[in-house]
PDB file of C-alpha atoms in Angstrom:
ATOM      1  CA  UNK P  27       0.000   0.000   0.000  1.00 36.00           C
ATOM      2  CA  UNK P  28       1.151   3.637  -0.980  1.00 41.00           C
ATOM      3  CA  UNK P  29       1.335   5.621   2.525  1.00 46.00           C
ATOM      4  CA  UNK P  30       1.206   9.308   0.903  1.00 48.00           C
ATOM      5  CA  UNK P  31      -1.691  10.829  -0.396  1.00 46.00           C
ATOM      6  CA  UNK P  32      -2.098  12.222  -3.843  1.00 53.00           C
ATOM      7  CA  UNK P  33      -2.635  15.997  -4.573  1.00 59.00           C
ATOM      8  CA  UNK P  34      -6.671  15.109  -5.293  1.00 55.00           C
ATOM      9  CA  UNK P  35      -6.749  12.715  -2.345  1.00 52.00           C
ATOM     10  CA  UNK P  36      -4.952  16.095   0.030  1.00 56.00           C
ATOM     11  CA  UNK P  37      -7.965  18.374  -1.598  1.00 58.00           C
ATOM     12  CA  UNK P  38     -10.708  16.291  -0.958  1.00 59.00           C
ATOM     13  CA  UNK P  39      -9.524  14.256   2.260  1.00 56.00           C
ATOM     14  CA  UNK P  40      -9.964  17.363   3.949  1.00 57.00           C
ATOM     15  CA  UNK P  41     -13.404  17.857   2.855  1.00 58.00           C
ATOM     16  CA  UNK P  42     -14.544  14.326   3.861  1.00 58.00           C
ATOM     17  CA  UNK P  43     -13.444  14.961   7.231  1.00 62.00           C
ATOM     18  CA  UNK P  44     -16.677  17.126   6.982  1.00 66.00           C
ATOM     19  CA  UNK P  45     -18.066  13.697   6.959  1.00 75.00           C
ATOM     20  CA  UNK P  46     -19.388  10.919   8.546  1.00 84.00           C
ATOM     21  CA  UNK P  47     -19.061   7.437   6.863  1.00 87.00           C
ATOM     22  CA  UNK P  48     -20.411   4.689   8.089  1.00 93.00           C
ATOM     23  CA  UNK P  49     -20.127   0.977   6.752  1.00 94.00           C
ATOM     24  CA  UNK P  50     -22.750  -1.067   7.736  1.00 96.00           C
ATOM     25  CA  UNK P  51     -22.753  -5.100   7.164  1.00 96.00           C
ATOM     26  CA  UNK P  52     -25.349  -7.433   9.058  1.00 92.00           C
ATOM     27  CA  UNK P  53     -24.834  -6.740  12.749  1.00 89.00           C
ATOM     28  CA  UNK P  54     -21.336  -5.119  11.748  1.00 94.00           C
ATOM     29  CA  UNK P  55     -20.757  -1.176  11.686  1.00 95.00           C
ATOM     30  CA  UNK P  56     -17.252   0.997  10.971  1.00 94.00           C
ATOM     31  CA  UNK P  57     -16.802   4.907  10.908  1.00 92.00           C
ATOM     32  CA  UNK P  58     -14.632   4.829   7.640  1.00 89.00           C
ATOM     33  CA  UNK P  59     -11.794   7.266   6.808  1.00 84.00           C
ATOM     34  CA  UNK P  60      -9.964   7.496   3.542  1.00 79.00           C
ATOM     35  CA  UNK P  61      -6.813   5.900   2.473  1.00 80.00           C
ATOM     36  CA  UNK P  62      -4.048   7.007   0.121  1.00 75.00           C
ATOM     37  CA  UNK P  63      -5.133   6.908  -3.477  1.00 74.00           C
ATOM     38  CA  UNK P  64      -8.981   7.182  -1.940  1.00 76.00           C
ATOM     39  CA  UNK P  65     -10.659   7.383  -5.537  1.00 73.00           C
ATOM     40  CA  UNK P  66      -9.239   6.349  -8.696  1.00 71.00           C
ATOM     41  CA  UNK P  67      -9.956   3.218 -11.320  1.00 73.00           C
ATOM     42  CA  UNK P  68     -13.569   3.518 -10.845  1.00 74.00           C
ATOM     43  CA  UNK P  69     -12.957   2.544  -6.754  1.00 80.00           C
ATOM     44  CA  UNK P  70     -13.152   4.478  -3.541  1.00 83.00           C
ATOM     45  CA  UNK P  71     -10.971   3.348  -0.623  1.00 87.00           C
ATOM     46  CA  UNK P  72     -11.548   3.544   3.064  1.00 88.00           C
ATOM     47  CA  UNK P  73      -9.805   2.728   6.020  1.00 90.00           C
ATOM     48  CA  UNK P  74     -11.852   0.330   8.857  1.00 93.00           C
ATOM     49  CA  UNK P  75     -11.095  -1.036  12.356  1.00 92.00           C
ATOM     50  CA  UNK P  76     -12.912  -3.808  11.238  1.00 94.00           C
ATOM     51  CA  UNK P  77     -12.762  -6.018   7.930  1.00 95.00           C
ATOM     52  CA  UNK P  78     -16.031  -6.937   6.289  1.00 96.00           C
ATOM     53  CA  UNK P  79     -16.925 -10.107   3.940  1.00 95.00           C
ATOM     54  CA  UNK P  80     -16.763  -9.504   0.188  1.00 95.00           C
ATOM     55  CA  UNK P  81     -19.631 -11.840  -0.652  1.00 94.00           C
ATOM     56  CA  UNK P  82     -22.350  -9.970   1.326  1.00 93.00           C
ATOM     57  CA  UNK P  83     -23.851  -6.370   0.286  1.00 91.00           C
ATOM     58  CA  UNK P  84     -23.212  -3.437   2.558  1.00 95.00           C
ATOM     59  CA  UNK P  85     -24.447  -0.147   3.363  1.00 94.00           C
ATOM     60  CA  UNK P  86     -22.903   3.233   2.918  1.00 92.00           C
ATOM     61  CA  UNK P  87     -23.930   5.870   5.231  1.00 91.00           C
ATOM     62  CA  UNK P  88     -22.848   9.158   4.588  1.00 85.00           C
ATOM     63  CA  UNK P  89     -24.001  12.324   7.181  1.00 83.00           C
ATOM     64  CA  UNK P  90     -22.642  15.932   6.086  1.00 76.00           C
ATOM     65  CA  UNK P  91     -23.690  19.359   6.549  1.00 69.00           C
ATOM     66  CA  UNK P  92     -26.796  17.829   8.160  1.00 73.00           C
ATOM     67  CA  UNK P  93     -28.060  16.079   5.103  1.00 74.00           C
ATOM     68  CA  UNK P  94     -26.969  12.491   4.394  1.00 77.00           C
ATOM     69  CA  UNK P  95     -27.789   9.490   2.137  1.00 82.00           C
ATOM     70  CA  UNK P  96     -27.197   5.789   2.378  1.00 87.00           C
ATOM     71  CA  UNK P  97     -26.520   3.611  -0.574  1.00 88.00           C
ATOM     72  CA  UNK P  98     -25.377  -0.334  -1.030  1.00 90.00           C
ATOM     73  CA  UNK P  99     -22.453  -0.742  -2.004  1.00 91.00           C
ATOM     74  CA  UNK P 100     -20.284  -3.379  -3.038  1.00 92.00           C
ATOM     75  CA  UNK P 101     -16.872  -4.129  -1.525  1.00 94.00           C
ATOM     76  CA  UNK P 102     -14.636  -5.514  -4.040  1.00 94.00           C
ATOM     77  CA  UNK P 103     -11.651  -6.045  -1.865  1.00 94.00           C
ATOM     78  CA  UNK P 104     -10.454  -6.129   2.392  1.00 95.00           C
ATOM     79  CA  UNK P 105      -7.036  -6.105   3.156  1.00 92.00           C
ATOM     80  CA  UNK P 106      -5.402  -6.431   6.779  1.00 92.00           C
ATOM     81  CA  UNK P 107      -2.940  -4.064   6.911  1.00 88.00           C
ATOM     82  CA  UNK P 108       0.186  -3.898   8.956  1.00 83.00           C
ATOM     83  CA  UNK P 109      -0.235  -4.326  12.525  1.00 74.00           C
ATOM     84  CA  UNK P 110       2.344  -1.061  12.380  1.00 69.00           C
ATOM     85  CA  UNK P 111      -0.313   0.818  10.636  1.00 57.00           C
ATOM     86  CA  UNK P 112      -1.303   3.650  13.047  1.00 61.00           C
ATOM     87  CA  UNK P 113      -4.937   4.115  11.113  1.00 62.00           C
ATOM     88  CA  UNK P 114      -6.695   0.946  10.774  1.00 62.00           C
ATOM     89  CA  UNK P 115      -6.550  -2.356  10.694  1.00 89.00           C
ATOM     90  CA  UNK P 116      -7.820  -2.741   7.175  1.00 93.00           C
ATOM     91  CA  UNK P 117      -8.073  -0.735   3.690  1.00 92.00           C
ATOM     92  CA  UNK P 118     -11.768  -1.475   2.146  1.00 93.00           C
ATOM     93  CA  UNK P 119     -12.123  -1.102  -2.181  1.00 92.00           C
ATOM     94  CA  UNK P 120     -16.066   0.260  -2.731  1.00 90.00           C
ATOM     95  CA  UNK P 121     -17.129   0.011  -5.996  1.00 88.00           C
ATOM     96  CA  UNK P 122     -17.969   3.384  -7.253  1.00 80.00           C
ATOM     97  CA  UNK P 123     -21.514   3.067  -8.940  1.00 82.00           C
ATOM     98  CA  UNK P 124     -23.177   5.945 -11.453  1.00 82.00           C
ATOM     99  CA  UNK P 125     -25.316   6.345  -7.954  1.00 80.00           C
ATOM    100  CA  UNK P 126     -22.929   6.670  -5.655  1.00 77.00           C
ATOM    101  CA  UNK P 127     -20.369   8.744  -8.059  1.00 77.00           C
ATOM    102  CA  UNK P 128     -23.212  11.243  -8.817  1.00 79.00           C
ATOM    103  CA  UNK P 129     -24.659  11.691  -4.976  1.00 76.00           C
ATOM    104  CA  UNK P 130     -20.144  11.826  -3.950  1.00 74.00           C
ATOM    105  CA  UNK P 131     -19.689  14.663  -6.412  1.00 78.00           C
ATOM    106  CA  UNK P 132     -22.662  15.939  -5.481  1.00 78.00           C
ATOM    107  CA  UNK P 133     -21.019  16.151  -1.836  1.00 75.00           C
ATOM    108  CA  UNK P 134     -17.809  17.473  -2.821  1.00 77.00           C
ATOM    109  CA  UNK P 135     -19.115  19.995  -4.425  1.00 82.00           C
ATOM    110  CA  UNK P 136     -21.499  21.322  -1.739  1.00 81.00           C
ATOM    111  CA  UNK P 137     -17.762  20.929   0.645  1.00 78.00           C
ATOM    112  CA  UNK P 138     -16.032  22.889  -1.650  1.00 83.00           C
ATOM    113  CA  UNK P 139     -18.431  25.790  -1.829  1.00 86.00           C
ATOM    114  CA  UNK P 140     -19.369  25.904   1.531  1.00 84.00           C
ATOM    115  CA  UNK P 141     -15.065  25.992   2.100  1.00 84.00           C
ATOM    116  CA  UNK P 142     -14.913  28.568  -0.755  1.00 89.00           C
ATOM    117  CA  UNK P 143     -17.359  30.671   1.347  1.00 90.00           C
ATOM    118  CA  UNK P 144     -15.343  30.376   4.428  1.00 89.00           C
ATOM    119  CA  UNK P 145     -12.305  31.590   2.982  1.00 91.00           C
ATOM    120  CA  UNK P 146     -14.314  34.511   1.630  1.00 94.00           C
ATOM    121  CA  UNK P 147     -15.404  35.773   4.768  1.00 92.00           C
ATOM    122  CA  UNK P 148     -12.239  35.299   6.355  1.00 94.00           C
ATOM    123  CA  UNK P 149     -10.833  37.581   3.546  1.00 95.00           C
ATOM    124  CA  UNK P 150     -13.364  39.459   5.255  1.00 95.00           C
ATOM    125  CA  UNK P 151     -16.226  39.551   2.426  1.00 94.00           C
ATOM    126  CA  UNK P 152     -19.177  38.507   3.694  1.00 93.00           C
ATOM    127  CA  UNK P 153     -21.277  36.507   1.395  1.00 93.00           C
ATOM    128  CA  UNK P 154     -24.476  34.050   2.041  1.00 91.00           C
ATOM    129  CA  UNK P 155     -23.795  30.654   0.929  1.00 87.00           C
ATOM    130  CA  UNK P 156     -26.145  31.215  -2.286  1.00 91.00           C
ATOM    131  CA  UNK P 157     -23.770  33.867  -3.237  1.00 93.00           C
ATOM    132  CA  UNK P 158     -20.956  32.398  -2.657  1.00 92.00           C
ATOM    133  CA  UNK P 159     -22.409  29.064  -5.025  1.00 90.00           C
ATOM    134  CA  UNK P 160     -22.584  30.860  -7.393  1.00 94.00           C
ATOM    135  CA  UNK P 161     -19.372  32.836  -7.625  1.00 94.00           C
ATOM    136  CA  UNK P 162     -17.758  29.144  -6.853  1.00 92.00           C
ATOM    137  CA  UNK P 163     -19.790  27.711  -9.991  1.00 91.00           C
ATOM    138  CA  UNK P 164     -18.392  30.138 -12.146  1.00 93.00           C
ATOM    139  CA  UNK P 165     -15.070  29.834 -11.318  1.00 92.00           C
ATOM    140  CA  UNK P 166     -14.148  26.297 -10.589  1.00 89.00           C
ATOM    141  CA  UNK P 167     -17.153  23.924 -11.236  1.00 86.00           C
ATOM    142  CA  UNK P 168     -16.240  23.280 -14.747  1.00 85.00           C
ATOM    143  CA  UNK P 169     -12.570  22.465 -13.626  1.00 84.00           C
ATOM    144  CA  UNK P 170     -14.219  20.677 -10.022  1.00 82.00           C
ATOM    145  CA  UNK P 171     -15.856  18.100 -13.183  1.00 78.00           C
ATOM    146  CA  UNK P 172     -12.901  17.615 -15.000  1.00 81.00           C
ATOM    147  CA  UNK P 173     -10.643  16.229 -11.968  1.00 78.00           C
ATOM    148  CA  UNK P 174     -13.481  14.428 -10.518  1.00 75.00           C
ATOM    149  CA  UNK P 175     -14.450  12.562 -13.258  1.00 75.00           C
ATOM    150  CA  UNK P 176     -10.699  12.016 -14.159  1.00 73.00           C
ATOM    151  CA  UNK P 177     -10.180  10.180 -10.830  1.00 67.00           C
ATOM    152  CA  UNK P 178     -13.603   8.028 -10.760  1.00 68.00           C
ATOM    153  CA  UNK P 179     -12.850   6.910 -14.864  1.00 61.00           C
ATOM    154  CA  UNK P 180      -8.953   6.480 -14.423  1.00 51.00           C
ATOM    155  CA  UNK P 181      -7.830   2.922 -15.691  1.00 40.00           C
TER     156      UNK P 181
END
């Protein structure tokens, strides 16, 4: 396993930890946080406390911002990691479906605006969040598609 993270993984690691990710499997539940290389190849990977069976569906739960969604999901790999490994004790591969890539950009999006309006008003121009949407549309949503779709269609 890579331990650093990429430049897209820095970006957007730091808006999921506006989030809370939950894995849930039969009487099983993890709070999930991303690994290196988090999305790429069409997968998203998480790091658990706990390691989950492949064969069986799961349940994403994602809570941000005070709106949230839950979607199956199907793991496509678990690997134990080293005991070393300060994190977790295993890296989970989700398979990234059109559902789950659409409601995640969807997401990132609302975490990049919502960060785009705090640096704003920090600069000391205040701006409501509808504002500040759509100055951050303007600007960066055509580029925001680009990388994003990049990452979830890399081979």
């Amino acid at each position: 396993m890579q331990d650093s993270f990429s430049d897209f993984d820095q970006r957007y690691g730091v808006l999921y930890k506006e989030m809370e990710l939950v894995l849930i499997q039969s009487e099983q539940r993890s709070e999930l946080s991303l690994a290196p290389n988090s999305i790429q190849k069409g997968c998203v990977r998480f790091l658990s406390d706990i390691s989950f069976d492949i064969s069986q569906p799961a349940c994403l739960e994602v809570q941000f911002f005070g709106r949230g969604f839950a979607v199956e999901v199907t793991i496509l790999s678990v690997v134990k990691l080293p005991v070393d490994n300060q994190k977790a004790g295993y890296e989970l591969e989700l398979l990234i479906t059109p559902e789950i890539a659409l409601k995640a950009r969807i997401l990132l999006q609302l975490a990049e605006i919502v960060h785009y309006r705090n640096c704003l008003n920090e600069k000391g121009q205040t701006v409501t969040i509808d504002e500040a949407a759509a100055q951050w549309i303007e600007q960066y949503a055509a580029g925001f598609a680009e990388e994003f779709d990049r990452h979830i269609n890399s081979q």
